[in-house]
mmCIF file of C-alpha atoms in Angstrom:
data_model
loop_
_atom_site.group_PDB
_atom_site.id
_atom_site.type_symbol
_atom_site.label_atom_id
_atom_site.label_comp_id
_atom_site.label_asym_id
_atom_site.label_seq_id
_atom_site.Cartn_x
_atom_site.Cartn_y
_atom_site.Cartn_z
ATOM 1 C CA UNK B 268 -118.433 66.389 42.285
ATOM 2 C CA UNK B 269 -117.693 70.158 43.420
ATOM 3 C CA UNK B 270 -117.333 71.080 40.059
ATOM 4 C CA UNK B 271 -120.250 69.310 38.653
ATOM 5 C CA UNK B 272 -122.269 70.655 41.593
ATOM 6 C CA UNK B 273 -121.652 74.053 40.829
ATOM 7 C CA UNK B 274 -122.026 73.937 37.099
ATOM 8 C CA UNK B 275 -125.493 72.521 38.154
ATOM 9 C CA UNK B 276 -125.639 75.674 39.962
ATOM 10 C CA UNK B 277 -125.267 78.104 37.276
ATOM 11 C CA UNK B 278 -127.648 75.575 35.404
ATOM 12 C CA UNK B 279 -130.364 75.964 37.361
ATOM 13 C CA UNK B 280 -129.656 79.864 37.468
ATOM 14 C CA UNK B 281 -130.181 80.315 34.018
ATOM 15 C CA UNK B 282 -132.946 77.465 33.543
ATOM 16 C CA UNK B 283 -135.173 79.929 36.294
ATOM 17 C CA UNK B 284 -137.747 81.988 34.883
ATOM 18 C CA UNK B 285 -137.974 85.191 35.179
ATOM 19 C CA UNK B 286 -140.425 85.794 37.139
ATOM 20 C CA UNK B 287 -138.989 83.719 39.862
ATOM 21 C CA UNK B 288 -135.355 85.539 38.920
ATOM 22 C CA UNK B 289 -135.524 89.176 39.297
ATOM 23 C CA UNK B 290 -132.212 90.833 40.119
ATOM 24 C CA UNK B 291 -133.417 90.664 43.563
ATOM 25 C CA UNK B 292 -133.771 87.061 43.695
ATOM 26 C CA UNK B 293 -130.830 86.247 41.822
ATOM 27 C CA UNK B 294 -128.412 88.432 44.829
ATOM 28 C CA UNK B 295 -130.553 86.417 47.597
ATOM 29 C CA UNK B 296 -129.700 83.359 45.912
ATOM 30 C CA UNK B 297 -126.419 83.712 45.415
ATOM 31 C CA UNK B 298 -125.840 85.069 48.729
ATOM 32 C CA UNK B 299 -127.367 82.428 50.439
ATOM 33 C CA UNK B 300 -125.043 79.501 48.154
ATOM 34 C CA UNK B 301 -121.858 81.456 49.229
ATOM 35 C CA UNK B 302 -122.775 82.568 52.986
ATOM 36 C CA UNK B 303 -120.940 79.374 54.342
ATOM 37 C CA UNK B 304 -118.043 80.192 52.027
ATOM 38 C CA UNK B 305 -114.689 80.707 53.555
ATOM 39 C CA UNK B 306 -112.504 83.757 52.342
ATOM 40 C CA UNK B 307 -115.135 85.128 50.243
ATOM 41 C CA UNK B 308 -116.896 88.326 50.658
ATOM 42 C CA UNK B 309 -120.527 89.539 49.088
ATOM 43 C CA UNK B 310 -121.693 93.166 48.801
ATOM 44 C CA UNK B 311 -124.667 93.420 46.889
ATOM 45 C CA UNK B 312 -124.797 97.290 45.419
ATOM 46 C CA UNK B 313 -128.435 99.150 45.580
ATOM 47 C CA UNK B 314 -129.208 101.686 42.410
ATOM 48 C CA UNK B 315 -128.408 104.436 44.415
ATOM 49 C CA UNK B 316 -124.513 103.022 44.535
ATOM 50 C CA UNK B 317 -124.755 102.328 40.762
ATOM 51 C CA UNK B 318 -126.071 106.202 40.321
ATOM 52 C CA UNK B 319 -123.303 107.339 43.113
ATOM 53 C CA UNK B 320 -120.709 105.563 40.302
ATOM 54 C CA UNK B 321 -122.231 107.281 37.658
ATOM 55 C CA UNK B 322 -122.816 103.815 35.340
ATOM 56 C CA UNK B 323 -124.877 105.534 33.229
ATOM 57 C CA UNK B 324 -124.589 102.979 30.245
ATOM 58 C CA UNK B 325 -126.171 100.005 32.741
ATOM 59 C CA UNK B 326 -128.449 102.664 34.232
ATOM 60 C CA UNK B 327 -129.607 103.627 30.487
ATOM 61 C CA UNK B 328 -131.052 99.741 29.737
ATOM 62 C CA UNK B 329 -132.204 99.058 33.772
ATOM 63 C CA UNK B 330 -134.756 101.829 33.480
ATOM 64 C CA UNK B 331 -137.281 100.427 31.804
ATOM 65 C CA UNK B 332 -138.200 97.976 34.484
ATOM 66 C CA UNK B 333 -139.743 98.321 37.288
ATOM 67 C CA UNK B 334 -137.311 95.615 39.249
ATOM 68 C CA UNK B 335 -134.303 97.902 41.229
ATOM 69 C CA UNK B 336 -130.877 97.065 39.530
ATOM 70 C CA UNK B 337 -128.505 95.705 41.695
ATOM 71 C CA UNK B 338 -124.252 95.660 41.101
ATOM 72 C CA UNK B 339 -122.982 92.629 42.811
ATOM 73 C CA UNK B 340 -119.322 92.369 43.944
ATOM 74 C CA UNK B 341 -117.983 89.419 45.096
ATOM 75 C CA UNK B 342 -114.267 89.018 47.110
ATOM 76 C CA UNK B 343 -112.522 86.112 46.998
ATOM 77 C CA UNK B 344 -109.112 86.155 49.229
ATOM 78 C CA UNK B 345 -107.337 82.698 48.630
ATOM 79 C CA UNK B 346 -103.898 83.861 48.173
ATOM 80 C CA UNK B 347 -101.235 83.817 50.783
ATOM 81 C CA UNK B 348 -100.338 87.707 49.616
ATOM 82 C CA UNK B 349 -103.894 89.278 50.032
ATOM 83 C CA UNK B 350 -102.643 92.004 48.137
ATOM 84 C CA UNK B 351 -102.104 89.823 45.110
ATOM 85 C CA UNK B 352 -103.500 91.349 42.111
ATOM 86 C CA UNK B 353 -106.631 89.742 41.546
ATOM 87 C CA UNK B 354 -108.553 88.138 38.457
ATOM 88 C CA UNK B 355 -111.576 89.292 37.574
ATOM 89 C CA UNK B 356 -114.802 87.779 36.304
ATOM 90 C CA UNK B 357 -117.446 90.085 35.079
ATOM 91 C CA UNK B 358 -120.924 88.278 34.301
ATOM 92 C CA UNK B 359 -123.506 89.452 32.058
ATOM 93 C CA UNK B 360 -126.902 89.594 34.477
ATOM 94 C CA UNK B 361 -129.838 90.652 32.110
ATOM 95 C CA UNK B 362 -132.558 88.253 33.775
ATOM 96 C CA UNK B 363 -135.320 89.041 31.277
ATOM 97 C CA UNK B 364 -134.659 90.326 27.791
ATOM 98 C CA UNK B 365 -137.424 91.036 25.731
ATOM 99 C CA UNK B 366 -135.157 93.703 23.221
ATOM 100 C CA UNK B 367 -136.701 97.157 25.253
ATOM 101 C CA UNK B 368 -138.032 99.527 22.039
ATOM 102 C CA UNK B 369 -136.372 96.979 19.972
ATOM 103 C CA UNK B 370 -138.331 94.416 20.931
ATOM 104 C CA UNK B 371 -137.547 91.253 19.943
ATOM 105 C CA UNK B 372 -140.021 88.631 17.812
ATOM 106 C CA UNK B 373 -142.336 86.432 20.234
ATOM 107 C CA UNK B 374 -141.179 83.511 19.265
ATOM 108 C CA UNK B 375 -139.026 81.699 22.071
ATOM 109 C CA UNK B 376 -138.978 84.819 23.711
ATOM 110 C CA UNK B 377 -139.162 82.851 26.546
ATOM 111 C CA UNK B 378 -135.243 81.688 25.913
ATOM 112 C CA UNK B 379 -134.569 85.314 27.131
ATOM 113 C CA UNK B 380 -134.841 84.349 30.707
ATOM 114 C CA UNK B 381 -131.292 82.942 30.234
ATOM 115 C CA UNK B 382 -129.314 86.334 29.253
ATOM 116 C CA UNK B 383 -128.148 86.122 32.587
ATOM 117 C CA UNK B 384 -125.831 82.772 31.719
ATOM 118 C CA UNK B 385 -122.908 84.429 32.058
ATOM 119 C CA UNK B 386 -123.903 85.721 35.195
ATOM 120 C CA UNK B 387 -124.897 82.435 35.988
ATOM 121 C CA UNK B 388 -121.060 80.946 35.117
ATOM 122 C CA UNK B 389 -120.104 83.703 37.054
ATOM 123 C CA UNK B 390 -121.374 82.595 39.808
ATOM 124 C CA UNK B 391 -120.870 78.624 39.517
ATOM 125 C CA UNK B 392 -117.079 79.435 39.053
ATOM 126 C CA UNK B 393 -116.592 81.540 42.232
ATOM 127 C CA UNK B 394 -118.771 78.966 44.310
ATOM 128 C CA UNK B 395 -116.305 76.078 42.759
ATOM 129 C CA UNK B 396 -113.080 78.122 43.370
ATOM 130 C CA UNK B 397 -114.253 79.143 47.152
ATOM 131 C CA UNK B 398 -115.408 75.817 47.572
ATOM 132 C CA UNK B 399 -111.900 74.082 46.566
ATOM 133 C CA UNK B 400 -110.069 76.646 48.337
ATOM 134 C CA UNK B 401 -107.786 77.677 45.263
ATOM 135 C CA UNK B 402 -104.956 79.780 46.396
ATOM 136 C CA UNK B 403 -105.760 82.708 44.272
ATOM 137 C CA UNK B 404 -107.474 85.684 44.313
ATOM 138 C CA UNK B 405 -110.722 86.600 42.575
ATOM 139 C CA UNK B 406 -112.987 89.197 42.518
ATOM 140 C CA UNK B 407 -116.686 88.795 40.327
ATOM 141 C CA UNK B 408 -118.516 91.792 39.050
ATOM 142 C CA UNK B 409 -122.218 91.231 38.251
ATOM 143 C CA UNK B 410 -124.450 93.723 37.095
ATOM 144 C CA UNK B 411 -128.417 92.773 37.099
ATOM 145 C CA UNK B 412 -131.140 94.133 35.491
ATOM 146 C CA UNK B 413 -134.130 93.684 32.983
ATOM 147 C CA UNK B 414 -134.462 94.899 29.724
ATOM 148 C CA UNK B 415 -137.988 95.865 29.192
ATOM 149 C CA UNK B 416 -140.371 97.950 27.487
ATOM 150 C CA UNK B 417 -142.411 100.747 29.081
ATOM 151 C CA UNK B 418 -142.680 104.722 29.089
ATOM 152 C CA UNK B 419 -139.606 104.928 30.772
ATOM 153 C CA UNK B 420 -137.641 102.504 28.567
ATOM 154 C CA UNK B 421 -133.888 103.565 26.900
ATOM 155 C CA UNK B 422 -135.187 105.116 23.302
ATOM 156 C CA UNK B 423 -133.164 104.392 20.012
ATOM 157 C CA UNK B 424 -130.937 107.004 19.546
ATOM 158 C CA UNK B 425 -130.964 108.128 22.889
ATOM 159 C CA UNK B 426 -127.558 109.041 24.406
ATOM 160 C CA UNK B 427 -125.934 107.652 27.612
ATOM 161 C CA UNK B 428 -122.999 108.657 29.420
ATOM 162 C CA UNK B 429 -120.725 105.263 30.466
ATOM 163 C CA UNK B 430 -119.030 105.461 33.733
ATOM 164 C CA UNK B 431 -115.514 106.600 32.173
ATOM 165 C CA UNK B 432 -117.182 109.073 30.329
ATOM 166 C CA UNK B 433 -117.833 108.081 26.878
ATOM 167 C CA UNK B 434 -120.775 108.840 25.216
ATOM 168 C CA UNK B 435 -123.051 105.852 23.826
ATOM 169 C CA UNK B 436 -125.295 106.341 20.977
ATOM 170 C CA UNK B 437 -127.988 103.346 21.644
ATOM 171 C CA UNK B 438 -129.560 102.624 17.973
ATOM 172 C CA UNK B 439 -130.490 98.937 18.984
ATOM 173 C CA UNK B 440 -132.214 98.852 22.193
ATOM 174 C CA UNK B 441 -131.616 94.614 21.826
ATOM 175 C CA UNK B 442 -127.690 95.410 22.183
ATOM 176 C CA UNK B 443 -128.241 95.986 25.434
ATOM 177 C CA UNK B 444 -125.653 93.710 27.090
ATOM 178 C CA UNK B 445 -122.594 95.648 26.001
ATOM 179 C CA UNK B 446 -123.815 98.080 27.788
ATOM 180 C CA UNK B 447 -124.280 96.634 31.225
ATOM 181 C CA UNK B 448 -120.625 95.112 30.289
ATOM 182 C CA UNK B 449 -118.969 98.308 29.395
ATOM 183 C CA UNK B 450 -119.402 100.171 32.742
ATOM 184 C CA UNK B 451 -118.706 96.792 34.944
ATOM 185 C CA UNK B 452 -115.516 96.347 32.897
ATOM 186 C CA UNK B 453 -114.617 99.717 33.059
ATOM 187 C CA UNK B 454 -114.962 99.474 37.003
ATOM 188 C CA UNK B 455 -113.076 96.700 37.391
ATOM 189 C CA UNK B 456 -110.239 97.777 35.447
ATOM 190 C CA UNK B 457 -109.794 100.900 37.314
ATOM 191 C CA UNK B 458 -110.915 99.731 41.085
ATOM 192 C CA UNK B 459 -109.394 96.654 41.206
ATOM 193 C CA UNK B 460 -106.562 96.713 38.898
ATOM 194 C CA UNK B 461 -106.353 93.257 38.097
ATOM 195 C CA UNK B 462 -103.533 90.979 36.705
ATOM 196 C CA UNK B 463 -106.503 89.816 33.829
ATOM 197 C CA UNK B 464 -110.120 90.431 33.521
ATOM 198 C CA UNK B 465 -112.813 88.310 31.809
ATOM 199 C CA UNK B 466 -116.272 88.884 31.356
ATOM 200 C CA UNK B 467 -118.704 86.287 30.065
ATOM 201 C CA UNK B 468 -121.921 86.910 28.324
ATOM 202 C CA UNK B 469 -124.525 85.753 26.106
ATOM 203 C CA UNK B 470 -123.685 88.732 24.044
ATOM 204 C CA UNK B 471 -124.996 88.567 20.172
ATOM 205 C CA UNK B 472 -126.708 85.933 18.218
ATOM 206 C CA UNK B 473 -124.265 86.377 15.626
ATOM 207 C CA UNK B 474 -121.839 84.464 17.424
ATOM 208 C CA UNK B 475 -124.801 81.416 17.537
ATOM 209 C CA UNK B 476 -124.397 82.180 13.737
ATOM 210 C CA UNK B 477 -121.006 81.508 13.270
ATOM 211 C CA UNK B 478 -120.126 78.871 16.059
ATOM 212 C CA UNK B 479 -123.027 77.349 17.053
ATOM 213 C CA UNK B 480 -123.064 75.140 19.828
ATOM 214 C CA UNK B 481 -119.481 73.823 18.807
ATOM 215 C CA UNK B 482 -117.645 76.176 21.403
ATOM 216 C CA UNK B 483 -117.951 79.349 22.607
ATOM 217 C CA UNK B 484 -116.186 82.819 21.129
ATOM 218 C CA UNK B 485 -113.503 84.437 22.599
ATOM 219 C CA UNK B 486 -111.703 87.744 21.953
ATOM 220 C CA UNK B 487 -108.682 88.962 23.743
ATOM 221 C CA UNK B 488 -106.506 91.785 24.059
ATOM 222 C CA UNK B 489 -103.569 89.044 24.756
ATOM 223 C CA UNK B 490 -102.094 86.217 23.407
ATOM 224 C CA UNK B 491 -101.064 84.571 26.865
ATOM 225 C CA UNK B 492 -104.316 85.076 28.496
ATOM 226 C CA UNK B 493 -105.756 83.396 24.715
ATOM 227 C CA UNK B 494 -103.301 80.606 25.671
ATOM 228 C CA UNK B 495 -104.205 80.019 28.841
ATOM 229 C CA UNK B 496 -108.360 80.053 28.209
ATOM 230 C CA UNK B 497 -107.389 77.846 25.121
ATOM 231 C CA UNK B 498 -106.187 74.811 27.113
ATOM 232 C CA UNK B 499 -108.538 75.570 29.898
ATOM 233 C CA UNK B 500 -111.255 74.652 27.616
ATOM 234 C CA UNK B 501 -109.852 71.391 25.523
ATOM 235 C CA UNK B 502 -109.077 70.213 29.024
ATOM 236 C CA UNK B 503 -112.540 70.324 30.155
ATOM 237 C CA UNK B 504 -114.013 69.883 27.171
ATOM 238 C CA UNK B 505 -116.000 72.980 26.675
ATOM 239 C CA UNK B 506 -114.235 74.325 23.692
ATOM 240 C CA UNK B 507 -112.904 78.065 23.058
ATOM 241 C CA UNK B 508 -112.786 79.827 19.443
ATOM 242 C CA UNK B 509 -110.692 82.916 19.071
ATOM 243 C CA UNK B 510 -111.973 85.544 16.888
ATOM 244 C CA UNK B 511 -111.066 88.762 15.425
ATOM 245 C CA UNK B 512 -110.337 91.580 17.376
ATOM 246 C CA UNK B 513 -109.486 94.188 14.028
ATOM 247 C CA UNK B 514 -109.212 97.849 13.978
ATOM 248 C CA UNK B 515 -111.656 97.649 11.624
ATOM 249 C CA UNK B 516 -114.343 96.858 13.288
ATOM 250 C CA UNK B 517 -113.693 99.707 15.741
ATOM 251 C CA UNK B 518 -113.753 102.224 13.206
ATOM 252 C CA UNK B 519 -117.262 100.852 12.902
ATOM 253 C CA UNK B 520 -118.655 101.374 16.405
ATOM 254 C CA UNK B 521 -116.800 104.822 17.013
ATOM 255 C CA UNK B 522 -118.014 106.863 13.726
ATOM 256 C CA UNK B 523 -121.262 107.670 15.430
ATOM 257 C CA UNK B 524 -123.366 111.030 14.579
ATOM 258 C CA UNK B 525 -124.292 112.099 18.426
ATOM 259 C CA UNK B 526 -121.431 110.243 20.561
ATOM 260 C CA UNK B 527 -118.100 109.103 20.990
ATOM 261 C CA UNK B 528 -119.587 105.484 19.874
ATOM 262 C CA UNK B 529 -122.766 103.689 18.681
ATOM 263 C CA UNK B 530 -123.450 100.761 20.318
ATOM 264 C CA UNK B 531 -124.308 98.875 16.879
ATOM 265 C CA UNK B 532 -121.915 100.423 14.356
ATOM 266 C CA UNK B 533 -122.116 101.357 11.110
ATOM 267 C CA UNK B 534 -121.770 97.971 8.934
ATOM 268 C CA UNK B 535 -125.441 96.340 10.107
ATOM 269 C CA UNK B 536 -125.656 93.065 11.102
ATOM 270 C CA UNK B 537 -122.454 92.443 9.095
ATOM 271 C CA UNK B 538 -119.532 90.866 12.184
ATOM 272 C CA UNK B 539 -121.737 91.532 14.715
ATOM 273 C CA UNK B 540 -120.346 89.512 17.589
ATOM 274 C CA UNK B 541 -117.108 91.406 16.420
ATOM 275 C CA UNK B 542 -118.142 94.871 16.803
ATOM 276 C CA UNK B 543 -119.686 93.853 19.826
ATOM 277 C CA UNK B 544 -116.136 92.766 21.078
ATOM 278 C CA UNK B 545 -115.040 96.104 19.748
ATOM 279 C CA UNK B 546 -117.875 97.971 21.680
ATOM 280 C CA UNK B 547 -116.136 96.551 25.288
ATOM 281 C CA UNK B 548 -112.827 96.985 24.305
ATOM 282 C CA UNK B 549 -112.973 100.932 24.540
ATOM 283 C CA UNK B 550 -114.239 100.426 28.131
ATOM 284 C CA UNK B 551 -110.796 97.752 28.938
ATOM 285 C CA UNK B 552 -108.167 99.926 30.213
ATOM 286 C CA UNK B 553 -106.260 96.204 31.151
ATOM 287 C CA UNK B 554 -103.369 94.507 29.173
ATOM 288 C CA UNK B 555 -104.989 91.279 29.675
ATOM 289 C CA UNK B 556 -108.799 91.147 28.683
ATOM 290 C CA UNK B 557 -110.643 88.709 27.085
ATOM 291 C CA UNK B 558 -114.679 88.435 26.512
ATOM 292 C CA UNK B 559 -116.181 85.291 25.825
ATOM 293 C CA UNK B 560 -119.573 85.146 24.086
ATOM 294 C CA UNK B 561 -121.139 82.187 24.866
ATOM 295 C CA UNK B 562 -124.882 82.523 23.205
ATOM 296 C CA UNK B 563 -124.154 79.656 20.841
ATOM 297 C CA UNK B 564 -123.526 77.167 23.938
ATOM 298 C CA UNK B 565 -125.982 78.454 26.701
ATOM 299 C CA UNK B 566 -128.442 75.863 25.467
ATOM 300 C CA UNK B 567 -128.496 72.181 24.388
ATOM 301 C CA UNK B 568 -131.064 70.072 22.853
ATOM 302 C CA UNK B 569 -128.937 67.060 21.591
ATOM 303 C CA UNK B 570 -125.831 68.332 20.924
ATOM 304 C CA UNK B 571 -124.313 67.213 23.934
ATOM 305 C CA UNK B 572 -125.315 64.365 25.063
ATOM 306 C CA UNK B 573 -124.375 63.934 28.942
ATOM 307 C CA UNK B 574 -125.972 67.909 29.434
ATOM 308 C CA UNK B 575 -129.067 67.274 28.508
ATOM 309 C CA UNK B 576 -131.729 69.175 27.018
ATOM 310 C CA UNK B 577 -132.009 72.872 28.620
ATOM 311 C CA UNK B 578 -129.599 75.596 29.800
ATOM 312 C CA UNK B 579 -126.352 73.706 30.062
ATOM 313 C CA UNK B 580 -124.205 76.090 32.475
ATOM 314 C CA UNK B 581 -120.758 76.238 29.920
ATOM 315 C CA UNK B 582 -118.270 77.591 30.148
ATOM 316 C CA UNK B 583 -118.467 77.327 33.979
ATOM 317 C CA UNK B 584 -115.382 74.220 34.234
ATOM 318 C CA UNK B 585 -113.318 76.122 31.630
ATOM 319 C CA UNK B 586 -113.314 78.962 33.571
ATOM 320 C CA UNK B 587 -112.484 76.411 36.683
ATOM 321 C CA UNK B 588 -109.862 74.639 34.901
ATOM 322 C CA UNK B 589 -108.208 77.979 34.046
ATOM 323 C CA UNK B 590 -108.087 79.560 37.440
ATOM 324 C CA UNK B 591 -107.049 76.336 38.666
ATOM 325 C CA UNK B 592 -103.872 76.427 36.500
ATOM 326 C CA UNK B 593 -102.669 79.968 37.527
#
């Protein structure tokens, strides 16, 4: 029941609209669902931290909305040895994404209230863990924004400077994500030097391409961690694909004509959910990484039966069974 009751949670999350689910809204909410918590700690980070940081790649997409970003960091301290290397989630927390300059087509625009599912997992899996007491230590990174359009709005082929000082050319305004990712990851590498980092996202609707709603894409720096996600998910049920994480699809996002990288590459729409993976993984300065793009199974109409139709809240008991089984 705890872990269907917070899968429920990161349901309803991503089911919000936006309007109702600013950045704002989603901190209070959150805060309030993990006040009672034992052992778990919330800060919720105003712009001015984010500037103080200098996460100029999530600053670059959150300033075309009006709505304040916001950097939530959530401590949880269930180990024994508090000074236990911690895992780290990282969530994806775009709560409306229309594609900025790059706008996307109208139609089911309206799905874009739920590019802050992995986020929303994010959240559901710390609220589970906390809940259960597991005897581990996690800490969740979260950044939240919009991705708008307006006078102030990221420009393609502007330049933004990431947090660990890379250089991002942004030709697709849409590929906004691995942006927001790319500074959080980078963060949590360096301030919290974890024993494995994971971030979840609705990253690239090439991935819906090539997996559909049969499981969700993951790439990793690491076979173990691979391993480990891998049974997590034909435990619960919510399946895990493992896909190609080549040098030659970073050769495509770092030949770039203004920066160190382009935050499309070179090769089109060709592997996009790959160079995307590529795109993070010069911002992972951790052994043990994996991303898991989980656009194809954010949603369900009939393909799973017992979800229902609507945002479905997966890969929220994978990421339970795993941490369960460390």
């Amino acid at each position: 029941m705890i872990i269907a009751d917070c899968q429920n949670f990161a349901r309803k999350l991503t089911e919000m609209p936006a309007n109702k689910l600013t950045p704002t809204d989603f901190a209070n909410l959150t805060v309030d669902r993990l006040q009672d918590l034992k052992n778990v700690d919330t800060i919720v980070r105003s712009k001015d931290w984010i500037v103080d940081q200098k996460m100029g790649a999530f600053l670059s997409i959150a300033q075309g909305s009006v709505q304040p970003p916001i950097f939530m960091e959530i401590k949880y301290t269930g180990s024994k040895d508090k000074d236990a290397k911690p895992i780290v989630l990282v969530g994806k927390g775009v709560t409306f994404d229309c594609g900025g300059i790059s706008i996307k087509p109208s139609a089911q625009m309206d799905e874009m209230r739920g590019d802050m599912g992995g986020a929303a997992v994010v959240m559901g899996t710390i609220a589970a863990i906390a809940t259960l007491q597991l005897p581990i230590n996690v800490v969740c990174l979260i950044p939240l924004c919009e991705n708008l359009v307006s006078g102030e709005a990221v420009k393609p082929g502007d330049v933004a400077t990431a947090m660990n000082g890379k250089t991002i050319q942004v030709d697709n305004t849409d590929a906004e994500g691995r942006l927001l990712l790319a500074d959080a990851l980078h963060y949590g590498c360096t301030v919290h030097t974890p024993a494995s980092i994971i971030n979840v996202a609705t990253l690239t609707g090439a991935m819906m391409v090539s997996l559909g709603s049969g499981a969700a894409g993951v790439f990793s720096n690491s076979a173990s961690l691979w391993g480990n996600l891998h049974k997590a998910g034909i435990q619960s049920g919510e399946r895990l694909w493992r896909m190609p994480l080549f040098q030659h699809y970073t050769a495509q996002i770092t030949k770039s004509q203004l920066a160190d990288v382009n935050n499309i590459g070179n090769a089109g729409r060709a592997g996009g959910s790959c160079t995307a993976a590529a795109f993070l993984r010069e911002f992972v300065s951790c052994d043990e990484w994996a991303h898991i793009d989980m656009a194809g199974v954010v949603s369900n109409s009939s393909e799973v039966p017992y979800l229902g139709k609507g945002m479905t809240g997966r890969p929220t008991r994978t990421l339970i069974e795993f941490l369960s089984n460390i």
